[in-house]
JSON list of C-alpha atoms in Angstrom, two decimals:
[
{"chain": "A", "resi": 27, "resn": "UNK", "atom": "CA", "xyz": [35.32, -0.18, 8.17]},
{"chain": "A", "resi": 28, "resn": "UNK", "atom": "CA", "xyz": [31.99, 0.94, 9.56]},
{"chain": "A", "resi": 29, "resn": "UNK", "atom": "CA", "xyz": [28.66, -0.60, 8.96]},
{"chain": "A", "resi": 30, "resn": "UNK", "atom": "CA", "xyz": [27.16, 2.51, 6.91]},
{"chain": "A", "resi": 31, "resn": "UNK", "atom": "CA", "xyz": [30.64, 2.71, 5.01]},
{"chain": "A", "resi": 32, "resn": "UNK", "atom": "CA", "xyz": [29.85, -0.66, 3.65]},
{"chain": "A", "resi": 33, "resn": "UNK", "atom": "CA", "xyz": [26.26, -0.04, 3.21]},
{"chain": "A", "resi": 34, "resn": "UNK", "atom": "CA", "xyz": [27.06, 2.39, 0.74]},
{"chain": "A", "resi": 35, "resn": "UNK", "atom": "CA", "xyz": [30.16, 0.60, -0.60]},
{"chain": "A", "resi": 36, "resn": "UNK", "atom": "CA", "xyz": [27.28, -2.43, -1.77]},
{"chain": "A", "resi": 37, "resn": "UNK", "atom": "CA", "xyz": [24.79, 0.12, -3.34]},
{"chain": "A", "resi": 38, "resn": "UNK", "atom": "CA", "xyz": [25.82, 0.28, -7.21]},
{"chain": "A", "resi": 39, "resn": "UNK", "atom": "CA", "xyz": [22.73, 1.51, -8.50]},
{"chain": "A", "resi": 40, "resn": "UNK", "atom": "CA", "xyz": [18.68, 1.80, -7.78]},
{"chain": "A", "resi": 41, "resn": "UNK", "atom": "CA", "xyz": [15.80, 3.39, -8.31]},
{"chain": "A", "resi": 42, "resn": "UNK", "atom": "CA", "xyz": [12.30, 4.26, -6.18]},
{"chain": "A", "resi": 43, "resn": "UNK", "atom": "CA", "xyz": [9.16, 3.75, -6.93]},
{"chain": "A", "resi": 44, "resn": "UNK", "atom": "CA", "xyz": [6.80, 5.52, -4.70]},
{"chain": "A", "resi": 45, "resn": "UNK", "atom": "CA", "xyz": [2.87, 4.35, -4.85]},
{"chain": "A", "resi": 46, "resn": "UNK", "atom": "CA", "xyz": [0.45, 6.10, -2.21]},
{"chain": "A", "resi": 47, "resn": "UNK", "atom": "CA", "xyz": [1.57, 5.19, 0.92]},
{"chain": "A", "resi": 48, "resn": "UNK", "atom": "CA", "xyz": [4.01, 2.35, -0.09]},
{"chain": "A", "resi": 49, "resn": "UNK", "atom": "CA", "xyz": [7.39, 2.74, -1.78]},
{"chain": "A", "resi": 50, "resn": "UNK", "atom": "CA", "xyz": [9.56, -0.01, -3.38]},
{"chain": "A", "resi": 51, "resn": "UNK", "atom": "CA", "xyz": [13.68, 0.40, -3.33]},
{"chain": "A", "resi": 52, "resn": "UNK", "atom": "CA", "xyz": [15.31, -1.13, -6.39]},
{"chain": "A", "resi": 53, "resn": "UNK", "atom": "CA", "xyz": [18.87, -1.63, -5.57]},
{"chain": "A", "resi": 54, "resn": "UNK", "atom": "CA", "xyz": [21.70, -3.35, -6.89]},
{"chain": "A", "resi": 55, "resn": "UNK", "atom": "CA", "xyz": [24.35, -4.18, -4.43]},
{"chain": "A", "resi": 56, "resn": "UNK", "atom": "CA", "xyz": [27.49, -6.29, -4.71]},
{"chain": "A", "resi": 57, "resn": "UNK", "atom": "CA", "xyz": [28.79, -9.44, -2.80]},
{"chain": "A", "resi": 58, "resn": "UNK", "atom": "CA", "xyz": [31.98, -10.22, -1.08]},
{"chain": "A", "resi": 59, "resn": "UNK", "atom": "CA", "xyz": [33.36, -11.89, -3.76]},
{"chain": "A", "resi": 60, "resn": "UNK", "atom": "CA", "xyz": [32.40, -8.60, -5.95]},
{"chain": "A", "resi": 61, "resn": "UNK", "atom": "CA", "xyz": [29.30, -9.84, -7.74]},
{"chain": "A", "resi": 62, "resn": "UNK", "atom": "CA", "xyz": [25.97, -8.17, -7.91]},
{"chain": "A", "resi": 63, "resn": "UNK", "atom": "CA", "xyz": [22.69, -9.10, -6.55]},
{"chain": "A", "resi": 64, "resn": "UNK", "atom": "CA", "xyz": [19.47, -7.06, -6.63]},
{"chain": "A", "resi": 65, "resn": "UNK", "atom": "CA", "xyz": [17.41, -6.02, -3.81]},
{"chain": "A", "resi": 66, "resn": "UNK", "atom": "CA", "xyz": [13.25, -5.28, -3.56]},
{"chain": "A", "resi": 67, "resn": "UNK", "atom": "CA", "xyz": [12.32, -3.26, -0.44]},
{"chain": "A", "resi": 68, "resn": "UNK", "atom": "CA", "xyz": [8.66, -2.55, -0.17]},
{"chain": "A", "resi": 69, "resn": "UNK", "atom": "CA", "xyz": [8.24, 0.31, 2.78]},
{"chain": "A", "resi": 70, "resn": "UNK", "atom": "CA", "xyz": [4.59, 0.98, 4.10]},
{"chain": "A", "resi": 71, "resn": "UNK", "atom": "CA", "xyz": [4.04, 3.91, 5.96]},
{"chain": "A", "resi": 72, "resn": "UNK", "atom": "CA", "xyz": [1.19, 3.82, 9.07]},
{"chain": "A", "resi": 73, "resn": "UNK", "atom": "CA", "xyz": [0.18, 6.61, 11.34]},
{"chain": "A", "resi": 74, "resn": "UNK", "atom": "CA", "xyz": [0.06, 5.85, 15.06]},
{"chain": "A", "resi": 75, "resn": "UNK", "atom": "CA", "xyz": [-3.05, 7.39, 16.96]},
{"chain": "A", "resi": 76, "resn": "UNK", "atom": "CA", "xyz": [-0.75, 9.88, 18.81]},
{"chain": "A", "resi": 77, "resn": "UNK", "atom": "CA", "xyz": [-0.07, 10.94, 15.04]},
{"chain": "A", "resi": 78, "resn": "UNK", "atom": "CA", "xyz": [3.49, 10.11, 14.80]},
{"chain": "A", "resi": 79, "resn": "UNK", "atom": "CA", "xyz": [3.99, 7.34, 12.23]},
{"chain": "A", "resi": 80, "resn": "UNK", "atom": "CA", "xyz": [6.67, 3.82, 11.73]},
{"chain": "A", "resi": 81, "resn": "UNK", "atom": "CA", "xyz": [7.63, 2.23, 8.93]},
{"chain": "A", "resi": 82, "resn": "UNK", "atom": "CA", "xyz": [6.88, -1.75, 8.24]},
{"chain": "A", "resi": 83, "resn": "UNK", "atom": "CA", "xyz": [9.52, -2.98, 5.50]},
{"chain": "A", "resi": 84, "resn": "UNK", "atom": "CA", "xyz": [9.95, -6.00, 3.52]},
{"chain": "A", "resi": 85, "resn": "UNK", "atom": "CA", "xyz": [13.10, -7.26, 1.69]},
{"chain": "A", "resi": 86, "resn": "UNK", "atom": "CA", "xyz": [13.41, -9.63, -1.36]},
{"chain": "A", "resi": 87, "resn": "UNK", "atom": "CA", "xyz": [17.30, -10.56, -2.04]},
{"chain": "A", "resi": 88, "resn": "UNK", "atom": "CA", "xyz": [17.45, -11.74, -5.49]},
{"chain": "A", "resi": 89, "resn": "UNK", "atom": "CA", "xyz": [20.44, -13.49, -7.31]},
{"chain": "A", "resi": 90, "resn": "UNK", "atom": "CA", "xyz": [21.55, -13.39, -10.59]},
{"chain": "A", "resi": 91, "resn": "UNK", "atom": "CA", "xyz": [21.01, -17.27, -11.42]},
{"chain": "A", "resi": 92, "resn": "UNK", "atom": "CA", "xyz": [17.15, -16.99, -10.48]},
{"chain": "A", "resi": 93, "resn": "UNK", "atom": "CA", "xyz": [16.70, -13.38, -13.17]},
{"chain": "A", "resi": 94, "resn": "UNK", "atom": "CA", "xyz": [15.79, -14.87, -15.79]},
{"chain": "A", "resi": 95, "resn": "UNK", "atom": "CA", "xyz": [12.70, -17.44, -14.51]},
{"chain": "A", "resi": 96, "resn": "UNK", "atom": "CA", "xyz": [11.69, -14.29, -11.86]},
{"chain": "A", "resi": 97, "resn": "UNK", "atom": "CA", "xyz": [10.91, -12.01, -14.50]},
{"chain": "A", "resi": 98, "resn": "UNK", "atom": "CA", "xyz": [9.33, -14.51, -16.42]},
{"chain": "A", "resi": 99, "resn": "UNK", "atom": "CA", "xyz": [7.28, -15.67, -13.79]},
{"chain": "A", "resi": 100, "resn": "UNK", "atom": "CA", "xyz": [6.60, -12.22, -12.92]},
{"chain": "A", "resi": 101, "resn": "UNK", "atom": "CA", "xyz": [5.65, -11.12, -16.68]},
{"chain": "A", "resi": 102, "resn": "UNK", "atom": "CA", "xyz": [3.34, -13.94, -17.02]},
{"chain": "A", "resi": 103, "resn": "UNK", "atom": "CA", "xyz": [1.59, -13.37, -13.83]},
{"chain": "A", "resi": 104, "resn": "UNK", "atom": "CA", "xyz": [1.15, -9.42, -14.37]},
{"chain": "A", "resi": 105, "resn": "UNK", "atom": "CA", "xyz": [0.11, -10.16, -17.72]},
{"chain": "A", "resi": 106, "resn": "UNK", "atom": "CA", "xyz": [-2.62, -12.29, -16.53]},
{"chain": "A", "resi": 107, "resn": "UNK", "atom": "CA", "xyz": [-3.89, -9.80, -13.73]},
{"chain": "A", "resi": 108, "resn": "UNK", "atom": "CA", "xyz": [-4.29, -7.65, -16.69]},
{"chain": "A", "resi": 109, "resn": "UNK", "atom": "CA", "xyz": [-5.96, -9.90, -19.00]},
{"chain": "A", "resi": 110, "resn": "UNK", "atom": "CA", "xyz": [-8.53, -10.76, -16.31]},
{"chain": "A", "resi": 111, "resn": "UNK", "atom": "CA", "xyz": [-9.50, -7.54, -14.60]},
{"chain": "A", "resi": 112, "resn": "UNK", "atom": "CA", "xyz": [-8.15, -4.88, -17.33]},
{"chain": "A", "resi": 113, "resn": "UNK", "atom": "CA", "xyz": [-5.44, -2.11, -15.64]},
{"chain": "A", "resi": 114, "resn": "UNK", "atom": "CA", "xyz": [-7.35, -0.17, -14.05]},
{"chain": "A", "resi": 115, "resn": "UNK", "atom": "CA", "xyz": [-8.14, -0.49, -10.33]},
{"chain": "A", "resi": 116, "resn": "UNK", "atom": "CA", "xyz": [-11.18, -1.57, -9.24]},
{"chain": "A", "resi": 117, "resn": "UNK", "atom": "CA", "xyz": [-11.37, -1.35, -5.51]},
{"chain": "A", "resi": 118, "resn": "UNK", "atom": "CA", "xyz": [-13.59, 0.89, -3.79]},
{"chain": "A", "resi": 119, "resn": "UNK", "atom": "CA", "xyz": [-11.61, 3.15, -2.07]},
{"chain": "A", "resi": 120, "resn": "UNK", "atom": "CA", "xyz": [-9.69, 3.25, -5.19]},
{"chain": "A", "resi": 121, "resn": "UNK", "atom": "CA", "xyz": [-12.73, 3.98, -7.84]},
{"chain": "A", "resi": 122, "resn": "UNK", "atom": "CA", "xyz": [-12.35, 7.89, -9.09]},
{"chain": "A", "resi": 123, "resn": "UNK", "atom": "CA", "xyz": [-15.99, 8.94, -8.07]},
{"chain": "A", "resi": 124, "resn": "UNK", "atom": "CA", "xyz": [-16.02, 6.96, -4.37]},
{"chain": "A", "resi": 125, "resn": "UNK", "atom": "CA", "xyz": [-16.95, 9.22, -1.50]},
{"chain": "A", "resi": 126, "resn": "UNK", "atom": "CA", "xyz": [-16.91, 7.95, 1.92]},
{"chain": "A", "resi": 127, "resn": "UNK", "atom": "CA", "xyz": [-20.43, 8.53, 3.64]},
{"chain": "A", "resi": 128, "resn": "UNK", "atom": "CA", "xyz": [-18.48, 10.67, 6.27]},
{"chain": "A", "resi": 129, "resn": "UNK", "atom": "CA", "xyz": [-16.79, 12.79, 3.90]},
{"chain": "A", "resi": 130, "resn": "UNK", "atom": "CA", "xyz": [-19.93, 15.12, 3.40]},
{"chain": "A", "resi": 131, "resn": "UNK", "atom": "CA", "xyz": [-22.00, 15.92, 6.37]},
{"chain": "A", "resi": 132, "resn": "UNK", "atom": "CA", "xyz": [-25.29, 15.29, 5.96]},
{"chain": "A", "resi": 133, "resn": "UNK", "atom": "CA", "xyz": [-27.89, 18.18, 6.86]},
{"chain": "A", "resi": 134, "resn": "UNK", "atom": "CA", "xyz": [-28.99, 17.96, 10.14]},
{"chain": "A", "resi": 135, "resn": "UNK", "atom": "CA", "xyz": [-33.24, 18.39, 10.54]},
{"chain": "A", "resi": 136, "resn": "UNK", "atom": "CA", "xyz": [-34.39, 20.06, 13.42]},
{"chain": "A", "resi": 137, "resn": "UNK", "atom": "CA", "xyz": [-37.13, 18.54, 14.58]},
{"chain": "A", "resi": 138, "resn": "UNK", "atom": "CA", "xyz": [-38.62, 18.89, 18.08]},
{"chain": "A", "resi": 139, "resn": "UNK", "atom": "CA", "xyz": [-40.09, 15.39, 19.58]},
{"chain": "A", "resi": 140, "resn": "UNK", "atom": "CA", "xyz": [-44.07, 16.63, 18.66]},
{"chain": "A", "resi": 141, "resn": "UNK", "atom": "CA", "xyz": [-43.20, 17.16, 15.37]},
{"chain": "A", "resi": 142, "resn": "UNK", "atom": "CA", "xyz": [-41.65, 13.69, 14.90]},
{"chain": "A", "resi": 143, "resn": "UNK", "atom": "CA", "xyz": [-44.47, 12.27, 16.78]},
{"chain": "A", "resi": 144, "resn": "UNK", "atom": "CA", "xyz": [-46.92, 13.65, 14.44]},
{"chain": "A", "resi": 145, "resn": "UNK", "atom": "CA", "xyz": [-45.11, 12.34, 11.44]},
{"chain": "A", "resi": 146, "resn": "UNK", "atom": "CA", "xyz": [-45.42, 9.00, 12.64]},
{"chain": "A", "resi": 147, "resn": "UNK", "atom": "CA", "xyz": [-41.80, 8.26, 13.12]},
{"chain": "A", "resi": 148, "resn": "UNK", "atom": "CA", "xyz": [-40.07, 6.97, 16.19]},
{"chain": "A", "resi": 149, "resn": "UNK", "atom": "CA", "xyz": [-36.14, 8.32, 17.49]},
{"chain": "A", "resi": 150, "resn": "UNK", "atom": "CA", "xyz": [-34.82, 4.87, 16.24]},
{"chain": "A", "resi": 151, "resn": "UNK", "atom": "CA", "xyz": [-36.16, 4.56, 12.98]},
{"chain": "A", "resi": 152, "resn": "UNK", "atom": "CA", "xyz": [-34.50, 8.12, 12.04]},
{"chain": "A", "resi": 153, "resn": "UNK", "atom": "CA", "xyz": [-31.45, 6.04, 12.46]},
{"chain": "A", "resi": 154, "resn": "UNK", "atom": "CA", "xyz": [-29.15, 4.31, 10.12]},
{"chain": "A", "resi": 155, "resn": "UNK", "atom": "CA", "xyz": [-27.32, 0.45, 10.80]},
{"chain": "A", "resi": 156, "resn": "UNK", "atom": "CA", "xyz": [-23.63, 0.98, 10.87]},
{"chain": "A", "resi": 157, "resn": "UNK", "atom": "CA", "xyz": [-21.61, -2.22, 9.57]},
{"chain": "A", "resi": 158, "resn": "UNK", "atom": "CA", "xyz": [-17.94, -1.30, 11.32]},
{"chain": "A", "resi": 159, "resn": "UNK", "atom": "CA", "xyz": [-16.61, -3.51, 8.62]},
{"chain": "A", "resi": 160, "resn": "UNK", "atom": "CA", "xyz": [-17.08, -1.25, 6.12]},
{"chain": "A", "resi": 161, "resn": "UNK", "atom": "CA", "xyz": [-15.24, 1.73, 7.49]}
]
């Protein structure tokens, strides 16, 4: 039989969740001996700098004997996420109202080198510390 022939032979059932740039695969497939087992694929999408993009995938394979203390493990430690920092995000490129300082341009002053000698400025002070980290 060929290899995508059982691929989809296995698949019984799943589901996607798709979050920004990431997307988790639900799926339920089936052993050899005909019982089922669920998989968790998380796919991450990133752009190369020649613009075409690759996909970095991880796999959980998880068995019906561990369901029951996974979820619960899982519920408890969603639940406490929650209880400590509330559900909604809080990261800075996630806040509603964040604007990167590069989104909007900032107005460009034309000023000749006699006027900003007369204002009592020098070319470096007219210029702002960049922390790379940030970006």
């Amino acid at each position: 039989m060929h290899n995508n022939e059982m691929m989809e032979k296995e698949e019984i059932y799943s589901k996607v969740l798709r979050a920004g740039r990431r997307t988790y695969f639900f799926d339920v497939r089936a052993t050899k001996a005909g019982d089922y087992y669920l998989t968790i694929t998380e796919s991450k999408k990133f752009t190369n700098d020649d613009g075409s993009f690759h996909y970095k995938k991880h796999k959980i394979y998880l068995y019906k004997e561990d369901f029951r203390e996974f979820n619960s493990i899982l519920q408890e430690m969603t639940d406490y996420v929650i209880a400590e920092k509330g559900d909604e995000v809080i990261s800075d490129r996630h806040q509603k109202d964040f604007k990167k300082e590069y989104d909007t341009p900032a107005p460009i002053e034309a000023t000749t080198t006699t006027e900003a000698e007369s204002e009592g400025t020098s070319a470096e002070s007219r210029f702002t510390d960049v922390d790379f980290d940030d970006i």
